[in-house]
mmCIF file of C-alpha atoms in Angstrom:
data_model
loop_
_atom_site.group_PDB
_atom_site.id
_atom_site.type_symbol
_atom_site.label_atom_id
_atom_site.label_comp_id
_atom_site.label_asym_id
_atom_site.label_seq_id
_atom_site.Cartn_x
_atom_site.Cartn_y
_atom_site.Cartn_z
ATOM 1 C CA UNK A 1 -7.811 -13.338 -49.736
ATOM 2 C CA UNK A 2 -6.930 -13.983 -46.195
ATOM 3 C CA UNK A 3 -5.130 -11.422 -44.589
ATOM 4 C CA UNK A 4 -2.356 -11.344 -41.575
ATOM 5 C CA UNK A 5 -4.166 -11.119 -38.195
ATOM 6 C CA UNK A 6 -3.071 -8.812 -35.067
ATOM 7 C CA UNK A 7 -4.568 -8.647 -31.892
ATOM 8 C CA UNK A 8 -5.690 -7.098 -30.081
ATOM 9 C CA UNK A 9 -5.891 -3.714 -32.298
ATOM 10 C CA UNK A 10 -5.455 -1.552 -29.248
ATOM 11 C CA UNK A 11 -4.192 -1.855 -26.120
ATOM 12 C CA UNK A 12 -3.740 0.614 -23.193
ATOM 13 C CA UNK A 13 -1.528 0.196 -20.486
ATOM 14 C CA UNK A 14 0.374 1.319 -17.350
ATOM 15 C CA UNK A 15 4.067 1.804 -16.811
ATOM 16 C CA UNK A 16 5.690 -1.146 -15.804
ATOM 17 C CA UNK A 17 2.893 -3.325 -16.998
ATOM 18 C CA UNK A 18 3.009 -6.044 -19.299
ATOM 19 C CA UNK A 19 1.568 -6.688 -22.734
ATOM 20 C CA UNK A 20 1.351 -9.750 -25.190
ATOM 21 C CA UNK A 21 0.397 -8.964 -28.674
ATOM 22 C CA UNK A 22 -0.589 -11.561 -31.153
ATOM 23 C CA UNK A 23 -0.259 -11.912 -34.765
ATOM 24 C CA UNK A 24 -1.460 -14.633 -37.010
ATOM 25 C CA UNK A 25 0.243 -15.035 -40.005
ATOM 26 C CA UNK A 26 -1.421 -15.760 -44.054
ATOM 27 C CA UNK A 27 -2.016 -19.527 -44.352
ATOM 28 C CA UNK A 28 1.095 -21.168 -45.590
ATOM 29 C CA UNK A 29 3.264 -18.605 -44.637
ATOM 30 C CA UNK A 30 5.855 -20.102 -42.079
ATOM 31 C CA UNK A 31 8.150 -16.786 -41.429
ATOM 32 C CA UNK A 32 7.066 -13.960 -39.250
ATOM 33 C CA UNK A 33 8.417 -10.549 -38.646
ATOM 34 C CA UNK A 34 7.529 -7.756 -36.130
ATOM 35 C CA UNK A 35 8.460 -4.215 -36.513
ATOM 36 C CA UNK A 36 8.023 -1.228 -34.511
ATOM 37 C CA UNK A 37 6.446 2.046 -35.627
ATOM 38 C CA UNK A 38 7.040 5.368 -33.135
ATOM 39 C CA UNK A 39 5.144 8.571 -34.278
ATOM 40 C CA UNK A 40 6.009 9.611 -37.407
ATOM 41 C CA UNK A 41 8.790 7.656 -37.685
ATOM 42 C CA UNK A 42 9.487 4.739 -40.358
ATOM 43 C CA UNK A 43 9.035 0.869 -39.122
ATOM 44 C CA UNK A 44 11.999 -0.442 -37.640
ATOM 45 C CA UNK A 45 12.639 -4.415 -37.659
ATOM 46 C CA UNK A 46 12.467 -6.119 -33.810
ATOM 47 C CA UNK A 47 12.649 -9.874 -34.737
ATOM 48 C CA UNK A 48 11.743 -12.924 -37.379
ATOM 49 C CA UNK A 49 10.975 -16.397 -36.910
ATOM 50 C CA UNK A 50 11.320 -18.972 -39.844
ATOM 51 C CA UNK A 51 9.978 -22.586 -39.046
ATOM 52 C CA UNK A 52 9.649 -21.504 -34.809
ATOM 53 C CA UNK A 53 13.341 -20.608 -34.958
ATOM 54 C CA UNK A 54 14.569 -16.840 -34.068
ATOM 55 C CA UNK A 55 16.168 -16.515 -37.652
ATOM 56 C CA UNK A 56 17.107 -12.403 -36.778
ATOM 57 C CA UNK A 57 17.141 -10.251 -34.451
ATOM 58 C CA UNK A 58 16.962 -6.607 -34.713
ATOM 59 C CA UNK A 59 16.393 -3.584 -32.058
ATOM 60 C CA UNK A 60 14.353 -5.423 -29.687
ATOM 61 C CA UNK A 61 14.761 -4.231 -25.849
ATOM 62 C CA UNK A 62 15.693 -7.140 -23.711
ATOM 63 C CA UNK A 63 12.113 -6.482 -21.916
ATOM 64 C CA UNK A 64 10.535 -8.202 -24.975
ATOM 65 C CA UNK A 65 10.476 -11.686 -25.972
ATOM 66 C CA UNK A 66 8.889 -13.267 -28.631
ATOM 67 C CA UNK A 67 8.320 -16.630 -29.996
ATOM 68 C CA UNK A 68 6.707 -18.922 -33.110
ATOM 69 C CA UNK A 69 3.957 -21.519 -32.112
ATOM 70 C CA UNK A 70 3.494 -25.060 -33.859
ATOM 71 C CA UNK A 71 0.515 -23.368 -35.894
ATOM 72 C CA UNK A 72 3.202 -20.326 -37.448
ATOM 73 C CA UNK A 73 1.161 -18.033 -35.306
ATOM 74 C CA UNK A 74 3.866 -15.827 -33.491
ATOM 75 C CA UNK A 75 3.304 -13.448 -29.586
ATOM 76 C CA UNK A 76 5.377 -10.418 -28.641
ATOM 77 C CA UNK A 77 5.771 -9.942 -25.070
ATOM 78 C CA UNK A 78 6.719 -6.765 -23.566
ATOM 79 C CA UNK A 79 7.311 -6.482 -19.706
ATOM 80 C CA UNK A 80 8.021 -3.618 -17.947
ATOM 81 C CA UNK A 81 6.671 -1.144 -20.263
ATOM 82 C CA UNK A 82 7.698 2.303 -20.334
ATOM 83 C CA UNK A 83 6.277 5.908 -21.912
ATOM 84 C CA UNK A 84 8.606 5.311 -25.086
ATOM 85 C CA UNK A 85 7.310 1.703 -26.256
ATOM 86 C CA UNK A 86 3.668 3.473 -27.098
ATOM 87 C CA UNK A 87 4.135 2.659 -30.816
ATOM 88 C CA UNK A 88 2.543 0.870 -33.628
ATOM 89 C CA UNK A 89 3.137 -2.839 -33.887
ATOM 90 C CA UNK A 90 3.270 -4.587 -37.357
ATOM 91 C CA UNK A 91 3.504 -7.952 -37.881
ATOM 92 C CA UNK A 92 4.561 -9.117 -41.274
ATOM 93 C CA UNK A 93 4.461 -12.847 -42.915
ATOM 94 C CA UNK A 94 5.858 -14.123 -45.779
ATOM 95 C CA UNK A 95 6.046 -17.596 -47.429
ATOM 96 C CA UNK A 96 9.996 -18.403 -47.258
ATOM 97 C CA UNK A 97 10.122 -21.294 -47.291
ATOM 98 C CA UNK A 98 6.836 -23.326 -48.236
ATOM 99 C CA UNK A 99 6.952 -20.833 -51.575
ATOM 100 C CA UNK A 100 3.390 -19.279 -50.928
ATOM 101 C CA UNK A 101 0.833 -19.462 -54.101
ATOM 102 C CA UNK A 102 1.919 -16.705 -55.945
ATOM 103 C CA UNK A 103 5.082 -17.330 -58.093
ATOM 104 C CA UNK A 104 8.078 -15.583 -57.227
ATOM 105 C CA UNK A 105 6.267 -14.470 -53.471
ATOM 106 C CA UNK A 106 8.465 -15.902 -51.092
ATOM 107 C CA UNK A 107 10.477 -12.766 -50.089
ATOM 108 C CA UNK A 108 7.438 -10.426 -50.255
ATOM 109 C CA UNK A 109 6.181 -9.661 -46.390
ATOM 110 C CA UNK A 110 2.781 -8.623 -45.950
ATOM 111 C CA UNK A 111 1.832 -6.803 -43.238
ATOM 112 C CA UNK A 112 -1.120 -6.851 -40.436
ATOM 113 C CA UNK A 113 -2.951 -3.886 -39.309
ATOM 114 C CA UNK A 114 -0.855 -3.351 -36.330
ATOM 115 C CA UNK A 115 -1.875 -3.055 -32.392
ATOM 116 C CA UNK A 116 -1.532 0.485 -31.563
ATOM 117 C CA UNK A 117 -0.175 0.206 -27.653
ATOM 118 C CA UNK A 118 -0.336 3.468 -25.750
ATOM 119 C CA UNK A 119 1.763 3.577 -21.980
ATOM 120 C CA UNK A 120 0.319 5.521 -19.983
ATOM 121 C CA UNK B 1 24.488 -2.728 -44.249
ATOM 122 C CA UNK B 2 21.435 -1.486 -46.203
ATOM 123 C CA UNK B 3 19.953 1.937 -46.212
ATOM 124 C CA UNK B 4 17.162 3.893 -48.287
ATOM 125 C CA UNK B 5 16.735 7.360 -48.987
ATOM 126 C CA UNK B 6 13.376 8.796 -50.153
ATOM 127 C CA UNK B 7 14.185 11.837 -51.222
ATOM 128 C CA UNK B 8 11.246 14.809 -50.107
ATOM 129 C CA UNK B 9 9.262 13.610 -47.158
ATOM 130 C CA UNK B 10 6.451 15.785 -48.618
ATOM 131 C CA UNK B 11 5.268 15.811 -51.493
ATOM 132 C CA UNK B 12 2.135 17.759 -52.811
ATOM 133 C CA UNK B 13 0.405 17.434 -56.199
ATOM 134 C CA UNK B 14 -2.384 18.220 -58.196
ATOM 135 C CA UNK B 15 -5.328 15.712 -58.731
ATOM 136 C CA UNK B 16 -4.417 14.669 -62.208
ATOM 137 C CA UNK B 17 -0.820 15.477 -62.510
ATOM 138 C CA UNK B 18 2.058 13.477 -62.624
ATOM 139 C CA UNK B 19 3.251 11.806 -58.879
ATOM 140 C CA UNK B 20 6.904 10.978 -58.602
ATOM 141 C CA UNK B 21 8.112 9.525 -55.115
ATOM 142 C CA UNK B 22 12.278 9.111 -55.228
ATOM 143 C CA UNK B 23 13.544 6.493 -53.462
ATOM 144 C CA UNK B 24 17.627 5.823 -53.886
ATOM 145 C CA UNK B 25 19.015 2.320 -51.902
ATOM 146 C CA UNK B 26 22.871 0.942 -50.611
ATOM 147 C CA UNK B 27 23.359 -2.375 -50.627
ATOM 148 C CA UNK B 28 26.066 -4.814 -50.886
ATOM 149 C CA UNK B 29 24.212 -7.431 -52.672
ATOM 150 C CA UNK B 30 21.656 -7.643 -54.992
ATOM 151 C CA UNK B 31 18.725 -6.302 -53.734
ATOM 152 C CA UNK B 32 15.143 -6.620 -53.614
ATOM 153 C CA UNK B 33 13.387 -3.756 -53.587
ATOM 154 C CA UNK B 34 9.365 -2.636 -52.591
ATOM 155 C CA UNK B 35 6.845 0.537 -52.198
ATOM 156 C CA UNK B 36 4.372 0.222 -49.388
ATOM 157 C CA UNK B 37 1.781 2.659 -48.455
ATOM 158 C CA UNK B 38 0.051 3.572 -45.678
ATOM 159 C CA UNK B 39 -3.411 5.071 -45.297
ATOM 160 C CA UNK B 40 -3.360 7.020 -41.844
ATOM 161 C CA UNK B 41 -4.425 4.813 -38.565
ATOM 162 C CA UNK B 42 -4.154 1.661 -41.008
ATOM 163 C CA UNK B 43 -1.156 -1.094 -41.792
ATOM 164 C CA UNK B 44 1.580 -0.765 -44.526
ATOM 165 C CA UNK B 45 0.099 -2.311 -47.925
ATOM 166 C CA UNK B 46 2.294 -3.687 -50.823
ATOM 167 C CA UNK B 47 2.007 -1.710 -53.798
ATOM 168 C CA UNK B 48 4.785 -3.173 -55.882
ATOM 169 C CA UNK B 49 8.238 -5.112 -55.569
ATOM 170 C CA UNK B 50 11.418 -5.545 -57.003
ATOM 171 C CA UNK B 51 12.794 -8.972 -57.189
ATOM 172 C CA UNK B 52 15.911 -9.259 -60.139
ATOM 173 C CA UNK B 53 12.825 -9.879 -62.577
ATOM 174 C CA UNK B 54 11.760 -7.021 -65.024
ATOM 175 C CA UNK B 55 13.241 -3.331 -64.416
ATOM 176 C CA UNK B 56 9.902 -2.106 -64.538
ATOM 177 C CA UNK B 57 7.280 -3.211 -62.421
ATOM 178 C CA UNK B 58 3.624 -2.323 -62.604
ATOM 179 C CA UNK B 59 1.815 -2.183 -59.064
ATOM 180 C CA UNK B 60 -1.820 -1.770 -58.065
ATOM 181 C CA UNK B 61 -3.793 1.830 -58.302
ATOM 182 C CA UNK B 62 -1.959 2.439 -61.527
ATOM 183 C CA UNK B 63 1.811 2.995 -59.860
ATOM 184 C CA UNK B 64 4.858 1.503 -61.257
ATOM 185 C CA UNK B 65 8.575 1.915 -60.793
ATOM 186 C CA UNK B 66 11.736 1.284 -62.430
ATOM 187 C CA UNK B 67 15.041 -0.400 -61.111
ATOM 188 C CA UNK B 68 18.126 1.532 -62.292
ATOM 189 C CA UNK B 69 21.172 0.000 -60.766
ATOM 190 C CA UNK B 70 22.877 2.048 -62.243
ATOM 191 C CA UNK B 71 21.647 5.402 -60.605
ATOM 192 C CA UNK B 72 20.729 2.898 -57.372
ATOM 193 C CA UNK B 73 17.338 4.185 -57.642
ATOM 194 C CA UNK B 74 13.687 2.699 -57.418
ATOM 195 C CA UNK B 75 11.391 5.615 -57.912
ATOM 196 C CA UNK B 76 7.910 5.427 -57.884
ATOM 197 C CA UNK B 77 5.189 7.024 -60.128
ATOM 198 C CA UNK B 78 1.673 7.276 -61.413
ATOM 199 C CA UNK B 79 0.627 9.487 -64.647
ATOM 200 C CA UNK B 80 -2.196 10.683 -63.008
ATOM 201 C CA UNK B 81 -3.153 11.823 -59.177
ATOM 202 C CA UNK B 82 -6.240 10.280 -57.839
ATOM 203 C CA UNK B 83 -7.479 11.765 -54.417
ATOM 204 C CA UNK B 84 -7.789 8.600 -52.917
ATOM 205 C CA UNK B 85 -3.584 8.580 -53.226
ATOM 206 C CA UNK B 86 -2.855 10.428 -50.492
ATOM 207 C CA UNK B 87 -0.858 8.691 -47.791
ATOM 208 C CA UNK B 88 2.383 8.071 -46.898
ATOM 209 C CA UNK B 89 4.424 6.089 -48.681
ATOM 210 C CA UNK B 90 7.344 3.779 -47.630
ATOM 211 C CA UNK B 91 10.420 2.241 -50.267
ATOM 212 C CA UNK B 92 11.873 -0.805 -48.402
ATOM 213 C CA UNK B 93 15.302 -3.354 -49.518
ATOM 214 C CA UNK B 94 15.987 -6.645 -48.280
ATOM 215 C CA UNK B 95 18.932 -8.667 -49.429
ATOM 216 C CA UNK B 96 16.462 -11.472 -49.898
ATOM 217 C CA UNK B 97 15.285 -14.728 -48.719
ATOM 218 C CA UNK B 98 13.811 -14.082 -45.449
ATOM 219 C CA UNK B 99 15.989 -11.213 -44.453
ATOM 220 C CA UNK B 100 14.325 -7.523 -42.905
ATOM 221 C CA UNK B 101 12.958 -4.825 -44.630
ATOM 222 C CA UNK B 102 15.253 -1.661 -44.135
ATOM 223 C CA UNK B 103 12.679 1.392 -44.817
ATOM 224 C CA UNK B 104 13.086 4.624 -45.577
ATOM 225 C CA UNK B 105 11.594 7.864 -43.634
ATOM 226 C CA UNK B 106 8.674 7.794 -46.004
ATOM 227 C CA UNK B 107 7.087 10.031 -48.316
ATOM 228 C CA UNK B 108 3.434 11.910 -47.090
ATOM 229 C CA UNK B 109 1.615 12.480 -50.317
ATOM 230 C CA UNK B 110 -0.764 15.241 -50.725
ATOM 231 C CA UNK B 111 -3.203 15.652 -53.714
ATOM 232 C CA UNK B 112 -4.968 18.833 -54.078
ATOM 233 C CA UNK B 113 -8.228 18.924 -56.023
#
């Protein structure tokens, strides 16, 4: 079965760089959520999109942005990176509101393998 | 607001014996409830969810878990360690629809042989 898509898987960069990550959600899944995972810590919710609309918003710095495309697929952009964004980056979809092909699926989020981004 | 509690964020067993990850959620609304795990250096995977069907719900690898609203818990288990469980695990609530996860700190399973 066809999975979520992130890329790229790993990314290195600079302080005050910037960095677009990329996710590419199941087919027919129209909501997309990206979380944030520090060392050792649990995921914490950024920000969702259902149908290319911001539908939350969590702890996201004002540095990052993010939007939905036409084709569901979703970008995080981070500017002016610093030391403490080097975290794991999950993005999640789920099939809100299209229902997905599994009965009773449309609040279950599946999650990408992440982009590991290190600031150096 | 919503918040989970996993209750030991190690836990160490014997291949064989009985795993039992606790997992105890607030919420003011009906929730819906899931176990993820995650194998080191990979993503979270869905094990099993919640979702105001049956109490108990059967996942893959052999774990289930059992709503009690009641006790507010959600706690995870498998009759029988395999060595391939080891990871960390993660309990997660949403109120629903296309709401966040909330997660707890996670549980880092250990089987010994």
């Amino acid at each position: 079965a066809a999975g979520v898509i992130q890329s790229p898987r790993h990314l290195i960069k600079e302080k005050r760089e910037t960095a677009t990550l990329k996710c590419y959600p199941i087919p027919r899944h129209d909501t997309v959520y990206w979380y944030q995972q520090g060392p050792g810590q649990d995921p914490q919710f950024l920000i969702s999109f259902y149908e290319k609309m911001q539908s939350d918003k969590g702890s996201i710095p004002d540095r990052f942005s993010a939007q939905q495309f036409s084709d569901y697929h979703s970008e995080l952009n981070m500017s002016s990176l610093e030391l403490g964004d080097s975290a794991l980056y999950f993005c999640a979809s789920s099939p809100w509101g299209t229902g997905g092909d599994i009965a009773g699926d449309q609040e279950t989020q599946y999650f990408g393998p992440g982009t590991r981004l290190l600031v150096l | 607001a919503q918040s989970v509690t996993q209750l030991g964020s190690h836990v160490s067993v014997s291949e064989g014996a009985l795993v039992l990850l606790r997992c105890n959620y607030s919420s003011s609304v009906p929730p819906y409830l899931f176990w993820y795990v995650q194998y080191p250096n990979q993503g979270l995977q869905l094990l099993l969810k919640y979702t105001s069907a049956a109490t108990l719900v059967k996942g893959i690898n052999g774990f289930e878990a059992e709503f009690k609203k009641s006790e507010t818990s959600f706690h995870l288990t498998k009759p029988s360690a395999h060595m391939s469980d080891a990871a960390e695990y993660f309990c997660a609530v949403s109120q629903g629809g296309s709401e966040k996860l909330v997660f707890g700190k996670g549980t880092k399973l250990t089987v010994n042989p």
